[in-house]
Amino acid sequence: MNRYPELAKEKECTACFACVDSCPQKALLTYINNEGHYAVKVDTAKCIMCGHCEKVCNNARVEYGNNNLNLSTVYAGYTTNEELRENATSGGVFAAIAKMVIDKGGVVVGVHFDGTYAKHILIDNASEIYKLQGSKYTPSSMEGIYRTIQEELKKRIVLFSGTGCQVGGVLSFFSNSPYKDNLYTMDLVCGGIPSTALVKMFNDHYQNQYSIRTFRNKDKYELTVRDQNNKIKAMPLKALPLGGFSCEMTNRYACYDCKFAFCHRKSDLTIGDLWNYKILPQEHSKGLSLIISNTQKGEQLLKQAEIVKNRINWADVLKTNYRIAYGKGRIYSPRKKLQHNLSRLSYDKFEQIYCLSVKPYNIKLFGFKVYRHIMCKIEQKKRQKFIDELLNKEL
């Protein structure tokens, strides 16, 4: 190679960290940048210019999928295990498959959030599945997990769960592994990766008198915390970690032009929320999942787990969940000023801007809120046109 590696540029990097674990010299260092996002830099003193990291990085970001609706099968589903379903954000499909994998002697890798940080961990006991359940609207660190998976694949099956870009990193990392048949992947319908600063600022502001517990309660977006007396409390909807995620103005730049949002993907399964309440209406209160099966391996997972699944049409889901296939978003002014505002604004002012928690008497900010609302309506029409054309194309 004879040169230092050229990894994904700032606006293309997804922080999957496949490059980090691929380096035989441990010459890639991870850090959180001034926008609160995970990033990577090369330690030139250690780098031997072998090119492994550059290759795995490039392969992780190309041709993750397409929107040929005939290549995948879409279901509405839920687990028949009531405990797993109750603890899940949606229908408990991930938990049911995770339990099946563990019961067969395999291991499961997914995101665990401790109230402060999220990271990918490995579990091998069904009693630990709860650690990986629930929505976590904050970035997860993948550092080190590739090497853990590498050792496990030599002896048993591994189920990996993460966002599309994280699965892309995993598939790239293990593309030449002799044990890759032991790897099963499940990605999520993702709404974008917000800054870690949202959780950090919240915890710092409340001086740890609250511990973040959940971001969702089934169909209800609700940030719940546990106070110092071990009591559970629901925070206002515009509280920073949840309101900031919903407003999408702190996301990684790569999320505004996502290269991993497709109907048919390289993952074995894609799971998400089923927002169409006309489908199995009697099941929504308990939780109902969208399931997209992309491969034969995915179908095998569904057949062996404690899952009830009902075949549905693409039109039933795409019109209510465009994020499956459409990954573009508008970059507003506050996103461009994120680094500046993180260093200078108070917690309350930052929350006002990035959660749009504002009253009409704040003329400038309220004017931006109105402008953003209008632009969101325009973007909604663009998305709807894209989805309509996609569906008509397959008729």
XYZ file of C-alpha atoms in Angstrom:
395
model
C 0.000 0.000 0.000
C 2.868 2.372 0.956
C 0.559 5.127 2.223
C -1.609 5.772 5.216
C -5.189 4.499 4.833
C -7.945 6.665 3.395
C -11.012 5.847 5.449
C -14.542 7.191 5.062
C -14.714 10.972 5.152
C -16.452 12.664 8.065
C -19.773 12.993 6.232
C -19.678 9.371 5.041
C -18.420 7.577 8.163
C -21.036 5.586 10.090
C -18.720 4.707 13.023
C -19.263 0.993 12.496
C -15.646 0.551 13.703
C -15.010 -2.419 11.405
C -11.782 -0.670 10.429
C -10.677 -0.458 14.062
C -10.943 -4.165 14.815
C -9.460 -5.133 11.443
C -6.126 -3.452 12.209
C -3.458 -5.996 13.215
C -1.395 -3.251 14.884
C -4.246 -1.585 16.800
C -3.285 1.629 15.050
C -6.804 3.057 14.781
C -8.017 5.049 17.750
C -11.646 5.841 18.544
C -12.883 9.015 20.168
C -15.960 11.204 20.517
C -15.623 14.356 18.424
C -16.778 17.884 19.204
C -20.258 17.096 17.856
C -20.673 14.153 20.213
C -20.253 11.507 17.504
C -17.912 8.534 17.454
C -14.937 8.971 15.149
C -11.675 7.251 14.191
C -8.124 8.489 13.686
C -4.929 6.776 12.579
C -1.947 6.471 14.918
C 0.773 6.926 12.306
C 3.431 5.681 14.717
C 1.796 2.242 14.763
C 0.348 2.046 11.238
C 2.210 -0.345 8.894
C 0.148 0.748 5.860
C -1.191 -2.767 5.214
C -4.526 -1.490 3.891
C -6.755 -3.905 5.823
C -8.787 -1.116 7.415
C -9.299 0.780 4.170
C -10.550 -2.340 2.397
C -13.038 -3.307 5.104
C -14.247 0.308 5.345
C -14.905 0.587 1.611
C -16.663 -2.782 1.441
C -18.896 -1.869 4.394
C -20.410 1.099 2.552
C -21.260 -0.248 -0.902
C -24.240 -2.112 -2.335
C -25.992 -2.894 0.937
C -29.309 -3.442 -0.803
C -31.877 -2.359 -3.371
C -35.575 -1.610 -3.613
C -36.631 -4.621 -5.664
C -39.742 -5.597 -3.731
C -39.732 -9.109 -5.162
C -36.515 -10.121 -3.402
C -37.757 -9.990 0.196
C -40.868 -11.142 2.052
C -42.682 -8.891 4.504
C -44.624 -10.032 7.579
C -46.466 -8.716 10.603
C -45.438 -10.760 13.611
C -45.064 -11.217 17.329
C -43.666 -13.754 19.745
C -45.929 -16.178 21.585
C -43.659 -15.864 24.622
C -45.641 -13.370 26.686
C -42.737 -12.336 28.920
C -40.473 -11.531 25.991
C -43.288 -9.681 24.234
C -44.107 -7.604 27.301
C -40.488 -6.468 27.691
C -40.149 -5.577 24.001
C -40.745 -2.219 22.332
C -42.776 -3.894 19.578
C -43.702 -7.551 19.131
C -40.667 -9.205 20.694
C -39.475 -10.834 17.472
C -35.803 -10.122 18.152
C -36.073 -11.561 21.666
C -37.794 -14.722 20.423
C -35.107 -15.343 17.817
C -32.384 -14.541 20.338
C -33.831 -17.106 22.748
C -33.985 -19.741 20.029
C -30.347 -19.110 19.050
C -29.177 -19.357 22.668
C -31.278 -22.477 23.307
C -29.487 -24.091 20.350
C -26.092 -23.319 21.871
C -25.405 -20.059 20.035
C -24.733 -16.522 21.236
C -26.368 -13.176 20.555
C -24.791 -9.758 20.050
C -26.861 -6.615 20.473
C -26.990 -3.184 22.106
C -27.006 -2.694 25.859
C -27.677 0.755 27.341
C -26.817 1.367 31.004
C -28.395 4.807 31.273
C -25.207 6.581 30.246
C -23.572 4.715 27.358
C -24.711 2.211 24.751
C -22.445 -0.505 23.444
C -22.670 -3.853 21.700
C -22.277 -6.810 24.039
C -22.482 -10.588 23.729
C -24.839 -12.764 25.747
C -25.062 -16.540 25.939
C -27.828 -16.946 28.505
C -31.538 -16.434 27.803
C -31.919 -14.731 31.197
C -29.864 -11.823 29.812
C -32.004 -11.113 26.740
C -33.685 -8.240 28.561
C -30.367 -6.365 28.400
C -30.693 -6.136 24.616
C -34.412 -5.360 24.415
C -36.024 -1.974 23.892
C -35.272 1.030 21.711
C -32.071 2.954 22.442
C -32.022 6.313 20.702
C -28.331 6.929 21.225
C -25.198 5.695 19.398
C -23.731 2.317 20.282
C -20.001 1.649 20.300
C -18.936 -1.389 18.244
C -15.279 -1.275 19.265
C -13.940 -4.721 20.109
C -17.109 -6.637 19.275
C -15.815 -7.845 15.899
C -12.951 -9.707 17.535
C -15.334 -11.197 20.069
C -17.597 -12.423 17.264
C -14.571 -13.764 15.399
C -13.706 -16.102 18.268
C -17.299 -17.232 18.764
C -17.878 -18.051 15.088
C -15.177 -20.717 15.252
C -17.308 -22.802 17.604
C -20.996 -21.809 17.359
C -23.606 -19.682 15.627
C -23.789 -15.950 16.308
C -26.813 -13.694 15.857
C -25.829 -10.052 15.389
C -28.369 -7.243 15.732
C -27.759 -3.596 14.893
C -28.458 -0.787 12.456
C -27.973 -1.324 8.737
C -24.594 0.416 8.734
C -23.420 -1.728 11.639
C -24.517 -4.916 9.869
C -22.711 -3.609 6.787
C -19.546 -3.394 8.861
C -20.004 -6.895 10.238
C -20.627 -8.443 6.820
C -17.591 -6.683 5.392
C -15.378 -7.764 8.278
C -16.365 -11.430 7.927
C -16.729 -11.559 4.144
C -13.741 -13.902 3.814
C -14.165 -15.797 7.067
C -14.287 -19.616 6.742
C -16.896 -19.534 9.513
C -19.247 -16.958 8.012
C -22.046 -19.532 7.607
C -22.343 -19.427 11.406
C -23.187 -15.712 11.258
C -26.812 -14.524 11.225
C -27.617 -10.822 10.941
C -30.651 -8.748 11.813
C -30.827 -5.017 11.115
C -33.322 -2.383 12.162
C -35.457 0.166 10.385
C -33.409 3.105 11.616
C -34.451 6.704 12.258
C -30.922 8.102 12.326
C -28.092 8.199 14.865
C -28.196 11.257 17.164
C -25.276 12.758 19.045
C -24.106 11.119 22.275
C -24.212 14.652 23.683
C -27.994 14.406 24.132
C -27.713 11.747 26.829
C -24.561 13.239 28.348
C -26.067 16.718 28.656
C -29.227 15.293 30.201
C -27.269 13.307 32.799
C -24.962 16.233 33.573
C -27.862 18.670 33.878
C -29.721 16.515 36.375
C -26.453 15.597 38.123
C -27.343 11.911 37.998
C -30.440 12.348 40.146
C -32.183 10.467 37.332
C -31.062 7.351 35.499
C -32.473 6.952 31.993
C -34.549 3.786 31.856
C -36.447 3.630 28.533
C -37.146 5.717 25.426
C -40.295 3.901 24.360
C -43.313 2.184 25.856
C -44.726 0.134 22.974
C -46.267 2.662 20.548
C -45.795 5.537 22.977
C -42.605 7.601 22.764
C -41.826 8.301 26.400
C -38.556 8.942 28.187
C -38.751 7.260 31.573
C -36.170 7.637 34.317
C -35.500 6.086 37.697
C -34.926 8.588 40.492
C -32.729 8.280 43.562
C -35.591 6.664 45.466
C -35.873 3.977 42.773
C -39.184 5.408 41.571
C -39.984 5.518 37.852
C -40.942 8.863 36.354
C -41.974 9.922 32.846
C -40.168 13.017 31.576
C -41.739 15.631 29.264
C -41.921 14.563 25.630
C -39.441 17.289 24.621
C -36.810 16.156 27.148
C -33.450 16.303 25.403
C -32.504 12.644 24.703
C -35.888 11.790 23.175
C -36.906 15.191 21.793
C -33.474 15.635 20.228
C -33.717 12.255 18.528
C -37.199 13.035 17.182
C -36.161 16.408 15.742
C -33.215 14.807 13.889
C -30.947 17.858 14.062
C -27.954 16.196 15.731
C -27.672 13.076 13.531
C -24.452 11.888 11.944
C -24.073 13.530 8.545
C -24.166 10.091 6.897
C -27.715 9.647 8.211
C -29.056 12.460 6.021
C -28.174 10.427 2.952
C -28.321 6.907 4.324
C -26.836 4.215 2.086
C -28.453 1.396 4.069
C -32.192 2.129 3.756
C -33.634 -0.427 1.329
C -36.520 -2.855 1.114
C -34.159 -5.712 0.273
C -30.927 -5.798 2.275
C -27.855 -7.937 2.836
C -29.035 -8.747 6.352
C -30.917 -11.993 6.920
C -33.784 -10.159 8.601
C -34.923 -6.560 8.987
C -37.229 -5.672 11.873
C -39.057 -2.504 12.805
C -42.280 -0.973 14.051
C -45.542 -1.748 12.307
C -47.411 1.551 12.275
C -50.359 0.358 10.178
C -53.092 -0.182 12.784
C -55.420 -1.844 10.270
C -53.194 -4.926 10.325
C -54.033 -7.295 13.199
C -55.597 -4.438 15.192
C -56.266 -6.703 18.176
C -52.520 -7.292 18.623
C -51.173 -3.737 18.594
C -51.710 -3.038 22.287
C -49.411 -5.958 23.162
C -46.862 -5.031 20.516
C -46.578 -5.912 16.847
C -43.455 -6.053 14.712
C -42.645 -5.517 11.073
C -40.470 -8.361 9.779
C -38.693 -8.375 6.425
C -37.060 -11.659 5.459
C -34.184 -11.100 3.038
C -32.539 -14.531 2.851
C -33.178 -18.230 3.326
C -31.242 -18.011 6.568
C -33.712 -15.374 7.696
C -36.643 -17.658 6.897
C -35.010 -20.436 8.911
C -34.746 -18.169 11.951
C -38.431 -17.274 11.712
C -39.546 -20.904 11.375
C -37.586 -22.082 14.406
C -38.471 -19.274 16.837
C -41.631 -18.816 18.911
C -43.165 -16.394 16.434
C -46.545 -15.922 14.811
C -46.121 -14.260 11.432
C -48.662 -13.077 8.872
C -47.692 -12.313 5.280
C -48.584 -8.730 4.343
C -48.099 -6.466 1.321
C -45.398 -3.852 0.832
C -48.064 -1.175 0.456
C -49.256 -2.025 3.971
C -45.960 -0.885 5.475
C -44.147 1.499 3.133
C -46.867 4.147 3.275
C -46.628 4.306 7.072
C -42.904 3.662 7.479
C -40.956 5.316 4.670
C -37.643 4.843 6.490
C -37.520 1.270 5.278
C -36.620 2.443 1.785
C -35.978 6.190 1.951
C -32.931 7.458 3.820
C -32.693 11.109 2.826
C -33.226 14.044 5.160
C -32.821 17.828 5.111
C -29.902 19.340 6.999
C -31.143 22.394 8.892
C -29.082 25.270 10.230
C -28.886 24.001 13.846
C -27.206 20.818 12.593
C -24.512 22.844 10.863
C -23.966 24.797 14.084
C -23.994 21.749 16.373
C -20.345 21.904 17.415
C -20.571 25.638 18.107
C -23.816 25.319 20.074
C -22.608 22.369 22.161
C -19.704 24.431 23.411
C -21.604 27.651 24.095
C -25.277 27.116 24.869
C -26.826 26.373 28.229
C -28.774 23.146 28.657
C -32.146 24.932 28.530
C -31.269 26.912 25.400
C -29.857 23.854 23.670
C -33.015 21.891 24.511
C -35.190 24.690 23.146
C -33.415 24.643 19.789
C -32.752 20.942 19.270
C -36.073 19.709 20.654
C -38.020 22.703 19.311
C -39.412 23.192 22.777
C -40.366 26.802 22.197
C -43.213 29.215 22.889
C -44.647 31.763 20.403
C -43.148 34.723 22.292
C -39.672 33.527 21.262
C -40.210 35.029 17.819
C -36.974 33.974 16.116
C -36.985 30.367 17.268
C -40.735 29.991 16.846
C -40.342 31.317 13.298
C -37.757 28.599 12.622
C -40.155 26.010 14.038
C -42.862 27.152 11.630
C -40.381 27.163 8.731
C -39.220 23.644 9.614
C -42.818 22.461 9.814
C -43.480 23.758 6.293
C -40.295 22.178 4.956
C -41.184 18.884 6.617
C -44.489 18.921 4.747
C -42.627 19.469 1.474
C -40.208 16.636 2.326
C -43.171 14.436 3.195
C -44.602 14.928 -0.291
C -41.232 13.991 -1.823
C -41.112 10.831 0.249
C -44.669 9.944 -0.607
C -43.962 10.385 -4.306
C -40.909 8.140 -3.995
C -42.910 5.435 -2.213
C -45.826 5.667 -4.668
C -43.480 5.324 -7.635
C -41.760 2.388 -5.975
C -45.029 0.580 -5.364
C -46.401 1.343 -8.831
C -43.221 0.044 -10.376
C -43.812 -3.366 -8.841
C -47.461 -3.662 -9.836
